[in-house]
Tab-separated table of C-alpha atoms in Angstrom:
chain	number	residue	atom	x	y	z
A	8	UNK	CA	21.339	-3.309	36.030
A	9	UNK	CA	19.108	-5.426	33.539
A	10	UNK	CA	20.356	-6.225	30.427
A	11	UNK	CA	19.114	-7.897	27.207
A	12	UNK	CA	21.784	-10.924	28.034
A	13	UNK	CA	20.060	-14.854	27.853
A	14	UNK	CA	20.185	-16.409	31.736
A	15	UNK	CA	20.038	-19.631	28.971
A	16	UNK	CA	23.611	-20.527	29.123
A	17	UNK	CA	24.660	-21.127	25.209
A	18	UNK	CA	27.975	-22.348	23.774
A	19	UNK	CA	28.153	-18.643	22.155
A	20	UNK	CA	28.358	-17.451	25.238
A	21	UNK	CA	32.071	-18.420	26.137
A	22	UNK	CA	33.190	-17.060	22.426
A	23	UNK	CA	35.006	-13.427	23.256
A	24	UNK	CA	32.937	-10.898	22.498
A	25	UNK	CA	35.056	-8.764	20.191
A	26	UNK	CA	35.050	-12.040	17.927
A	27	UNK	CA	31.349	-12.038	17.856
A	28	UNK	CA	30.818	-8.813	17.144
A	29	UNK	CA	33.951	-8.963	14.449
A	30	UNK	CA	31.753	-11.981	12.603
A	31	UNK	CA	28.453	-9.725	12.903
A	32	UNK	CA	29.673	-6.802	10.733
A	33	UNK	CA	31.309	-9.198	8.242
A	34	UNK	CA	27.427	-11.155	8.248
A	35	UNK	CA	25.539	-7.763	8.141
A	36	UNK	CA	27.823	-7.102	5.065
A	37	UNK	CA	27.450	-10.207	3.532
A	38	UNK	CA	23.305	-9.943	3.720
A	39	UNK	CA	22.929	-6.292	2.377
A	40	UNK	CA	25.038	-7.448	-0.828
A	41	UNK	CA	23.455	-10.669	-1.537
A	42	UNK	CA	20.376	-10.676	-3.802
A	43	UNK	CA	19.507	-14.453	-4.113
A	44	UNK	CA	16.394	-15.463	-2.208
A	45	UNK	CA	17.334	-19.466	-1.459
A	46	UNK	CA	20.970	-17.568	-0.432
A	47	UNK	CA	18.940	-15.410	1.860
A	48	UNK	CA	16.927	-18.723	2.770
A	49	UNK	CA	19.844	-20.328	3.393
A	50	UNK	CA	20.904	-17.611	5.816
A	51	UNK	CA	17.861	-17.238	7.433
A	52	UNK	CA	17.842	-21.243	7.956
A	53	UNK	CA	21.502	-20.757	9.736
A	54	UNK	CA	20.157	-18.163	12.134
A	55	UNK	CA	17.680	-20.091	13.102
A	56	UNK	CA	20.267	-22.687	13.487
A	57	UNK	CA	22.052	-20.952	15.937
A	58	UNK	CA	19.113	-19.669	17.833
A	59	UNK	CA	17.917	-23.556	18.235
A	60	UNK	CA	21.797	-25.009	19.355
A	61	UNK	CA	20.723	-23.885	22.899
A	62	UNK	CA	17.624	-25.035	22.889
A	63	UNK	CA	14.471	-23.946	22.701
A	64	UNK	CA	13.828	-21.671	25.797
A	65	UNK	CA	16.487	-19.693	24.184
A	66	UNK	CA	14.731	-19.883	20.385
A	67	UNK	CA	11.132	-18.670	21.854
A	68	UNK	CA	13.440	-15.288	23.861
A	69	UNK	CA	15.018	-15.081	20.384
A	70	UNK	CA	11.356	-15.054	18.298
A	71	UNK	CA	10.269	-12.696	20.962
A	72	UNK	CA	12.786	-10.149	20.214
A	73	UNK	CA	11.995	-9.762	16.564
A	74	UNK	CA	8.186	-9.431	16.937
A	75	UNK	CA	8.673	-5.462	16.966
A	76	UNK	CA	9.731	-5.979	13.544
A	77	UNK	CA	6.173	-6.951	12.171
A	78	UNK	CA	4.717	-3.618	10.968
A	79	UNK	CA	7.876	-3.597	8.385
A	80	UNK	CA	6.755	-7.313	7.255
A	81	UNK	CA	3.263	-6.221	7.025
A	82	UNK	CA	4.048	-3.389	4.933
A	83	UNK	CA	6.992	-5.170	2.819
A	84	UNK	CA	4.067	-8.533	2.223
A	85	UNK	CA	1.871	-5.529	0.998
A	86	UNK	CA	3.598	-3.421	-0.913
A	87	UNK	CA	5.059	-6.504	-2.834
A	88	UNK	CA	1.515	-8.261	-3.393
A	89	UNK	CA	0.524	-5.406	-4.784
A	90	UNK	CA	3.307	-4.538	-6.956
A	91	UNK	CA	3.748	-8.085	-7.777
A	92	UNK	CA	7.257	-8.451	-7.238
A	93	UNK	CA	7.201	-11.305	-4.668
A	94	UNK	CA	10.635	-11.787	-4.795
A	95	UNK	CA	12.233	-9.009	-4.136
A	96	UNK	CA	9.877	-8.424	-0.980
A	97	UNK	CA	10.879	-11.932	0.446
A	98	UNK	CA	14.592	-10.759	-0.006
A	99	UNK	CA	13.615	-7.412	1.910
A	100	UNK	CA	12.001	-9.238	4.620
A	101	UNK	CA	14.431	-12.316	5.136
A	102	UNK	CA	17.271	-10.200	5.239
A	103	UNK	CA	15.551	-7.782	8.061
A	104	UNK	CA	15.033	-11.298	9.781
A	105	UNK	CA	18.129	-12.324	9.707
A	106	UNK	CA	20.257	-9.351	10.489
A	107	UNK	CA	18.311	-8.002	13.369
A	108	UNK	CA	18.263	-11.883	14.184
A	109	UNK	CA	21.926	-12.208	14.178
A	110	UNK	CA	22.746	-8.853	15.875
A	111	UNK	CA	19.865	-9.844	18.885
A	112	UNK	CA	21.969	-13.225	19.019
A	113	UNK	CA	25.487	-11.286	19.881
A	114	UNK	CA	23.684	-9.163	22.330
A	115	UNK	CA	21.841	-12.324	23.778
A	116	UNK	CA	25.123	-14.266	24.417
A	117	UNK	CA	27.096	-11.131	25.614
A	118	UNK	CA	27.460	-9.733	28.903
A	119	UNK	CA	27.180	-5.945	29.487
A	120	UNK	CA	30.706	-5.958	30.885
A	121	UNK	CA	32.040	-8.039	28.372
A	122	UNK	CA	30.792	-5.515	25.657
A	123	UNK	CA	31.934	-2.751	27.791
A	124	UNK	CA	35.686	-4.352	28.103
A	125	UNK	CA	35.794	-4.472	23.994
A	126	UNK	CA	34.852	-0.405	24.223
A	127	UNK	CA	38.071	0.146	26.386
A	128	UNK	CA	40.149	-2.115	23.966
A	129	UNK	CA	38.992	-0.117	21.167
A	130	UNK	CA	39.415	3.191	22.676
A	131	UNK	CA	43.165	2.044	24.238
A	132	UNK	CA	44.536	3.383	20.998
A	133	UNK	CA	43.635	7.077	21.866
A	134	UNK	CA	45.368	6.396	25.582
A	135	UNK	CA	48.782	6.358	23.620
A	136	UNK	CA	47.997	9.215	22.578
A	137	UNK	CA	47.306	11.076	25.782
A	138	UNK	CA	43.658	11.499	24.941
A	139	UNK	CA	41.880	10.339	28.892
A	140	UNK	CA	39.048	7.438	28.632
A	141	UNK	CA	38.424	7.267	31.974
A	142	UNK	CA	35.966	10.174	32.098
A	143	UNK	CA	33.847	7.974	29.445
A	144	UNK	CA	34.083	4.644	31.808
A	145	UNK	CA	33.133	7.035	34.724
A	146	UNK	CA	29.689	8.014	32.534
A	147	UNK	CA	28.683	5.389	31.429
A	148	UNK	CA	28.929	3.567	35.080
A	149	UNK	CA	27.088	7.298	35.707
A	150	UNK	CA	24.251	6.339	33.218
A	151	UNK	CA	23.817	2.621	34.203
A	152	UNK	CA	23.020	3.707	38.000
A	153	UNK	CA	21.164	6.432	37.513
A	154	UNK	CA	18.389	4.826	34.645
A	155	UNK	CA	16.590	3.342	36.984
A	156	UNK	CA	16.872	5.780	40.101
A	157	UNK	CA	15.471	8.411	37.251
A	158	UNK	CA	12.512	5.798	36.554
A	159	UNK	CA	11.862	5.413	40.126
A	160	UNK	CA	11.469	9.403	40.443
A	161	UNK	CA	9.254	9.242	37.368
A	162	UNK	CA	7.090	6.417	39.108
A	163	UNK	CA	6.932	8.731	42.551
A	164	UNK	CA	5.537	12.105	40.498
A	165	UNK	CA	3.049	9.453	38.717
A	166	UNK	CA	1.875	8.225	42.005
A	167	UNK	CA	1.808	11.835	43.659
A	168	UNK	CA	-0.102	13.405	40.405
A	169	UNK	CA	-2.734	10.536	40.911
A	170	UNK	CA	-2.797	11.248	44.389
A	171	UNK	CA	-4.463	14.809	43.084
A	172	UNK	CA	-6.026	13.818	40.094
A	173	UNK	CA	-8.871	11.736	39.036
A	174	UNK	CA	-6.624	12.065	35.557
A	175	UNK	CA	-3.919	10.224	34.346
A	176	UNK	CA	-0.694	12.617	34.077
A	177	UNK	CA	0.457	13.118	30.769
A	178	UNK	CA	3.438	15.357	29.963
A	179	UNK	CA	3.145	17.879	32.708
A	180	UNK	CA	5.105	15.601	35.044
A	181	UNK	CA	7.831	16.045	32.403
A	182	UNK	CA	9.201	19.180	33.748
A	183	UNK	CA	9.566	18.435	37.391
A	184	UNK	CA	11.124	15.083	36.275
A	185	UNK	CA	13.456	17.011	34.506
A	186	UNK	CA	14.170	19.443	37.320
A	187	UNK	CA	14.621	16.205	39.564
A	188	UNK	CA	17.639	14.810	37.012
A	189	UNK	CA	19.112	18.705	37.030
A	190	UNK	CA	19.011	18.722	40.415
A	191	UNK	CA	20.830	15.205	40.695
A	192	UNK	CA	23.525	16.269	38.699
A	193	UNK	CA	24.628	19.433	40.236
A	194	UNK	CA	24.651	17.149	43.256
A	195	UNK	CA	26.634	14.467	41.811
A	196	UNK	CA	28.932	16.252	40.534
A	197	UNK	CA	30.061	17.940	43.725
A	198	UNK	CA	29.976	14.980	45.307
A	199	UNK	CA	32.912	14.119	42.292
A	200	UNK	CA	34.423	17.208	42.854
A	201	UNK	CA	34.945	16.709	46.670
A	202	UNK	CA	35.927	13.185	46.681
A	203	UNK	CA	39.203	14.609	44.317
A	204	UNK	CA	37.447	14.687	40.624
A	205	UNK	CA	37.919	13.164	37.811
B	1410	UNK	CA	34.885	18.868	34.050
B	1411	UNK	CA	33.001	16.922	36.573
B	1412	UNK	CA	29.523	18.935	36.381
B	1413	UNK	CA	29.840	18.554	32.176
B	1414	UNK	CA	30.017	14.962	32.846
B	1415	UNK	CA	27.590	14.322	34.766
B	1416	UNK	CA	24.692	16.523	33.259
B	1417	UNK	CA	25.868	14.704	30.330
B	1418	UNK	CA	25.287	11.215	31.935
B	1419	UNK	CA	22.514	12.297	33.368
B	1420	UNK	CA	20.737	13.431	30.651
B	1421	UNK	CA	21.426	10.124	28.795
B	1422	UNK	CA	19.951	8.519	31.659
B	1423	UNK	CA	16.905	11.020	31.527
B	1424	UNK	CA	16.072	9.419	27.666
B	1425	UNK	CA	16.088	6.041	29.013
B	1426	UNK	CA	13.655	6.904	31.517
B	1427	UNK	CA	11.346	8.812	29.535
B	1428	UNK	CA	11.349	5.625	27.178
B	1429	UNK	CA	9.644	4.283	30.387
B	1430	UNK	CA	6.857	6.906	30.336
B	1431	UNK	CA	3.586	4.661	29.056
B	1432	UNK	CA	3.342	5.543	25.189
B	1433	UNK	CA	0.505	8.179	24.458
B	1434	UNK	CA	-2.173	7.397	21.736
B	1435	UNK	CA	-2.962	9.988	19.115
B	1436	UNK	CA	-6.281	9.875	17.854
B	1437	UNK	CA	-5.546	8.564	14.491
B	1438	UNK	CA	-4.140	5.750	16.238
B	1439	UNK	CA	-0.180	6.310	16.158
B	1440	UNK	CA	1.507	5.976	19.420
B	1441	UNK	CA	4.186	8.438	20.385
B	1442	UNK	CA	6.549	7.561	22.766
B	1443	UNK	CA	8.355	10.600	25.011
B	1444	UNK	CA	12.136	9.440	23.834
B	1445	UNK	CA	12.404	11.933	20.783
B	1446	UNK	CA	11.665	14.608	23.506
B	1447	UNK	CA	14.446	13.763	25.504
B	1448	UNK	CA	16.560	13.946	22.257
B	1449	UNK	CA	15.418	17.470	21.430
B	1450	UNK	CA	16.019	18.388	25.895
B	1451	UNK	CA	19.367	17.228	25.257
B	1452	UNK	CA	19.948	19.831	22.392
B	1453	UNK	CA	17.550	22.574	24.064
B	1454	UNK	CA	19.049	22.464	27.481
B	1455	UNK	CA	22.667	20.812	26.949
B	1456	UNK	CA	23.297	23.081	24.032
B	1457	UNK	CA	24.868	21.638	20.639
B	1458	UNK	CA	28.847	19.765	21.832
B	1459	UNK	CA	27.320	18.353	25.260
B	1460	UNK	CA	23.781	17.361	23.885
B	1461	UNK	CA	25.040	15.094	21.373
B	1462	UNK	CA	27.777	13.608	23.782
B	1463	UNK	CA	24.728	13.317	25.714
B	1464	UNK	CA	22.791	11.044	23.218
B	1465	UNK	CA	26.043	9.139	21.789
B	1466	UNK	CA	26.476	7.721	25.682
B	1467	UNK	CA	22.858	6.737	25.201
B	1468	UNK	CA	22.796	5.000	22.126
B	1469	UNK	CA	26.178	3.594	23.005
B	1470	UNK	CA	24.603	1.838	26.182
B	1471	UNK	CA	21.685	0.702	24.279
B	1472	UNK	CA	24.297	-0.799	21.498
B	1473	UNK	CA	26.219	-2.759	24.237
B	1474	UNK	CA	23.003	-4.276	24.916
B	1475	UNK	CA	20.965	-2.355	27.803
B	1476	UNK	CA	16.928	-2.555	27.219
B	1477	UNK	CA	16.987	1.736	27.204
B	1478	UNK	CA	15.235	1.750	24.193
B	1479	UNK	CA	11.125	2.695	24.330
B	1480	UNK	CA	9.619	-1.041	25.091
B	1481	UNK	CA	12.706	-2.347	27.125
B	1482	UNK	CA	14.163	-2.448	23.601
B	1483	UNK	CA	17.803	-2.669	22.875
B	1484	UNK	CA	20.936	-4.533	21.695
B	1485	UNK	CA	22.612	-4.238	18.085
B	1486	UNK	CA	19.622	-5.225	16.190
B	1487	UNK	CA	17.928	-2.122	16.984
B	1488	UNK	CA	20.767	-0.689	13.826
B	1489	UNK	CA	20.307	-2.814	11.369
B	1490	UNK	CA	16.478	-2.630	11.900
B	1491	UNK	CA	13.995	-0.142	9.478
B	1492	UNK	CA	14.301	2.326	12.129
B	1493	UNK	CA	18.089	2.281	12.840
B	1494	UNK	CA	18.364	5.701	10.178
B	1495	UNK	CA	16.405	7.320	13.484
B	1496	UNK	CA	18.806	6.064	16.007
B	1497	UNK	CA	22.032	7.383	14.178
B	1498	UNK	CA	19.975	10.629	13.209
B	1499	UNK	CA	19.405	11.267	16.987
B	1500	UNK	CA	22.850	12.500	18.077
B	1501	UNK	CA	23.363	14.846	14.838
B	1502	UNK	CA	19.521	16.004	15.755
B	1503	UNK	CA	20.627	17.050	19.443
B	1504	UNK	CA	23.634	18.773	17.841
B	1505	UNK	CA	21.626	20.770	15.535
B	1506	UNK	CA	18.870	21.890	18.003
B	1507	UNK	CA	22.014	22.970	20.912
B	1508	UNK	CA	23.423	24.997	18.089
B	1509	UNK	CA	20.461	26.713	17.053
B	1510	UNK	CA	19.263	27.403	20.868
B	1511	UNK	CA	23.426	28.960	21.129
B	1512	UNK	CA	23.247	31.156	18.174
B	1513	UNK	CA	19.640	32.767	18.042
B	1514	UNK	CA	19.460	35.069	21.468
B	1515	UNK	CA	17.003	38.035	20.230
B	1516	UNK	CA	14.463	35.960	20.562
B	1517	UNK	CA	11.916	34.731	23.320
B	1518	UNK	CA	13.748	31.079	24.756
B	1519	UNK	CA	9.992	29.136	24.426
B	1520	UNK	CA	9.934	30.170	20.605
B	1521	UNK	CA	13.272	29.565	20.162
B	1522	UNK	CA	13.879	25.615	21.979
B	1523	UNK	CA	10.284	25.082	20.506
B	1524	UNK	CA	11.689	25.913	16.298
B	1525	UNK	CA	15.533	24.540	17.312
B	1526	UNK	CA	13.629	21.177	18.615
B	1527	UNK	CA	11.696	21.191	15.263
B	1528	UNK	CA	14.132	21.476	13.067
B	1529	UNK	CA	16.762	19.151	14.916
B	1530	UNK	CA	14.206	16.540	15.970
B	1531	UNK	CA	11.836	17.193	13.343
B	1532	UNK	CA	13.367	17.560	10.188
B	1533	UNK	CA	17.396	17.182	10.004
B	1534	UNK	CA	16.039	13.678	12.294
B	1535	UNK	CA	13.553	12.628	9.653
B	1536	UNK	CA	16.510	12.604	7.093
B	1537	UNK	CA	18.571	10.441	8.730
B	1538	UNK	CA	15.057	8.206	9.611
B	1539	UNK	CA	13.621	7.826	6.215
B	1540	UNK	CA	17.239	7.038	4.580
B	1541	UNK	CA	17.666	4.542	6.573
B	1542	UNK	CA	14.060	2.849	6.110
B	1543	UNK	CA	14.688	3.366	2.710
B	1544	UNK	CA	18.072	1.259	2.747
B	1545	UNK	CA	16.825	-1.244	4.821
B	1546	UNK	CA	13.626	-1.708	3.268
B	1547	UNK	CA	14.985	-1.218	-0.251
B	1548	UNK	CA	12.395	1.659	-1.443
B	1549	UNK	CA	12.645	4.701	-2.796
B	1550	UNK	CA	12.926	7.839	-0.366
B	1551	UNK	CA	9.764	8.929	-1.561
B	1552	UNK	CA	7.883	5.746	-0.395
B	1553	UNK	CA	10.254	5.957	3.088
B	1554	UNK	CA	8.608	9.351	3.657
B	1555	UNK	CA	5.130	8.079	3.029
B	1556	UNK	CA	5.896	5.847	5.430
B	1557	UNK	CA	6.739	7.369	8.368
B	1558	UNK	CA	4.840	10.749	7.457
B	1559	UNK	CA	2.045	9.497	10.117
B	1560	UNK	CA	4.581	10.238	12.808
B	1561	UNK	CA	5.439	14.148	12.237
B	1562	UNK	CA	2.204	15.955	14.207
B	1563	UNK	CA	3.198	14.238	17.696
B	1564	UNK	CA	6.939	15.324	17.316
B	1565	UNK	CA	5.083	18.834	16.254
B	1566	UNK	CA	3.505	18.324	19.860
B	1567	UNK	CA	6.903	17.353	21.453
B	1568	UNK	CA	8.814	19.989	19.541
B	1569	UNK	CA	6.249	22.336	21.495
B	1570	UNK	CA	6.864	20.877	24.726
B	1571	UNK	CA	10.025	20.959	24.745
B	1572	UNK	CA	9.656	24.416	23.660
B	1573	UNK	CA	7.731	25.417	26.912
B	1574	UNK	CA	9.611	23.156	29.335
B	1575	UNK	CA	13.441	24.714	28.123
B	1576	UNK	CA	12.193	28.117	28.868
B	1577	UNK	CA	10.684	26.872	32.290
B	1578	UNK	CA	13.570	25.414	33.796
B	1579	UNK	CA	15.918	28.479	32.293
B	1580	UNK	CA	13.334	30.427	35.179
B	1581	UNK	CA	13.957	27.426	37.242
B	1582	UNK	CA	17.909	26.531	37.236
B	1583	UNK	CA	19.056	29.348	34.851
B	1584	UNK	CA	22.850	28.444	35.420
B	1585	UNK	CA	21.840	24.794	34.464
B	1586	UNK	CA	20.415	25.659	30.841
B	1587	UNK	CA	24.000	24.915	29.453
B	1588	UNK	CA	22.797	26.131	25.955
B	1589	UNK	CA	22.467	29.806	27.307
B	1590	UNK	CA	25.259	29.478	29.965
């Protein structure tokens, strides 16, 4: 399964992930209560810091990731021109920067399974009480295989619309693809069923 | 047990892939991507409990870090970004469409998943969506609406669609429309 974690090896990497994402929320906290723009500077500086400690292969992937933020800058740079309130609109947009920034980092120098392992430590308290998690490790296992088999079907109707159709398909290859993942299920889950359930 | 599980995975699996369906255009220039209309198929065909399980899996993959988001997007950024209001709105917007596809059975299914998608994905969605822009971008939720206003007529169209395609598959795998199980 892809995930969004850096092949750049980073000394954030090795930190355990529950730390990381422990430090995030008290960060995200920190920037949505501070109003000073050189403190937001500051913290916009750091990030970048941290993007740049690996190098910069790692600090171009990082830049990457926050480009689908730019219709919110253009419209924060407007709106403030116009209102003249400069100030305030460079606090808006340096603390979007650096909080997506900071949350793209964790998820950058965090392996899938690593995240996954901090969901079963948090759930572990509603094991003592008799509550079952293993139905939610089974699903999301479940959800990671079958994303891209699901995409693959999607491709094959594509390819067998254009087959027919001078046209490209649009969303009337939405309902067999939907019939397809129905279809999968029922299977799948007798396939559970026989080999002794959940 | 096993089958609720499953369709429940396998609808969270069916957003992701969706998000992989290339983005439509609409003529004023607004793309629309087809992973809203898996939210509303979750509440339309999963009915109200299992379609927002069905959506919490899915955002909880894409928060761990999987690129399931429209674009190969994902990770924790994607909730403290402008549109993060949407993501948290999307579970409570499957809920409400399952629930109103349960309760309202006098009517034809098309015109009933088609006004329970609108009001789930449409509306209680857009609450959640412009509150959030409006914390994140500090403005007022009057100038968050304005904002994302541009967006309503192609989740009119999806609303629509998902309409037509819940009452299609209840001709094609009745016993799988959970919602009217």
């Amino acid at each position: 399964m892809i995930s969004l974690t850096s092949p750049v090896k980073t000394p954030w990497h090795s930190w355990p992930a529950g730390l990381k994402l422990g430090l995030l929320c008290v960060a995200t906290m920190v920037l949505f209560s501070l109003e000073n723009v050189f403190l937001h500077l500051a913290a916009f500086a750091a990030c970048i810091g941290l993007y740049s400690v690996p190098g910069f292969v790692f600090l171009k992937v990082g830049c990457k990731r926050l480009v689908f933020l730019w219709p919110f800058l253009a419209v924060i740079v407007i709106w403030h021109a116009v209102t003249g309130t400069p100030v305030e609109g460079a606090v808006i947009a340096l603390r979007l920067l650096t909080a997506v920034g900071l949350a793209n980092l964790v998820t950058m120098t965090t392996r899938l399974s690593d995240m996954v392992e901090v969901v079963k430590m948090l759930l572990s308290p509603l094991r003592v009480l008799g509550l079952k998690t293993r139905p939610l490790e089974i699903a999301i296992a479940l959800v990671v295989r079958f994303t891209p088999v699901l995409a693959q079907k999607g491709r094959d109707l594509t390819f067998a619309w254009r087959a027919r159709s001078p046209k490209k398909p649009k969303w009337q290859i939405i309902m067999p693809f939907t019939l397809l993942a129905i279809d999968d299920a029922e299977h799948v889950a007798e396939a559970l069923r026989a080999r002794g359930g959940i | 047990m096993e089958r609720n599980l499953v369709m429940i995975a396998l609808f969270a699996a069916l957003i992701a892939a969706l998000g992989l369906i290339p983005k439509i255009t609409l003529a004023f220039g607004v793309p629309i991507t087809a992973q809203s209309l898996g939210v509303m198929l979750c509440g339309t065909v999963l009915g109200s409990r299992r379609g927002a399980l069905a959506v919490l899996l899915f955002l909880l993959l894409v928060a761990l870090g999987s690129p399931l988001l429209a674009g190969g997007r994902g990770g924790l950024g994607l909730f403290v970004s402008p549109t993060a209001g949407f993501l948290v709105g999307f579970p409570i917007a499957a809920f409400v469409t399952g629930l109103i596809v349960e309760k309202w059975r006098n009517a034809p299914l098309t015109l009933v998943a088609g006004i329970a998608a609108a009001l789930g994905g449409i509306v209680v969605l857009y609450v959640f969506g412009v509150i959030g822009m409006s914390i994140t971008l500090d403005k007022s939720i009057a100038e968050a609406t304005a904002l994302v206003t541009a967006f309503i007529p192609g989740d009119i169209l999806k609303a629509a669609i998902a309409g037509m395609l819940t009452a299609a598959l209840a001709k094609a795998r009745p016993n799988s429309v959970l919602s009217r199980a």
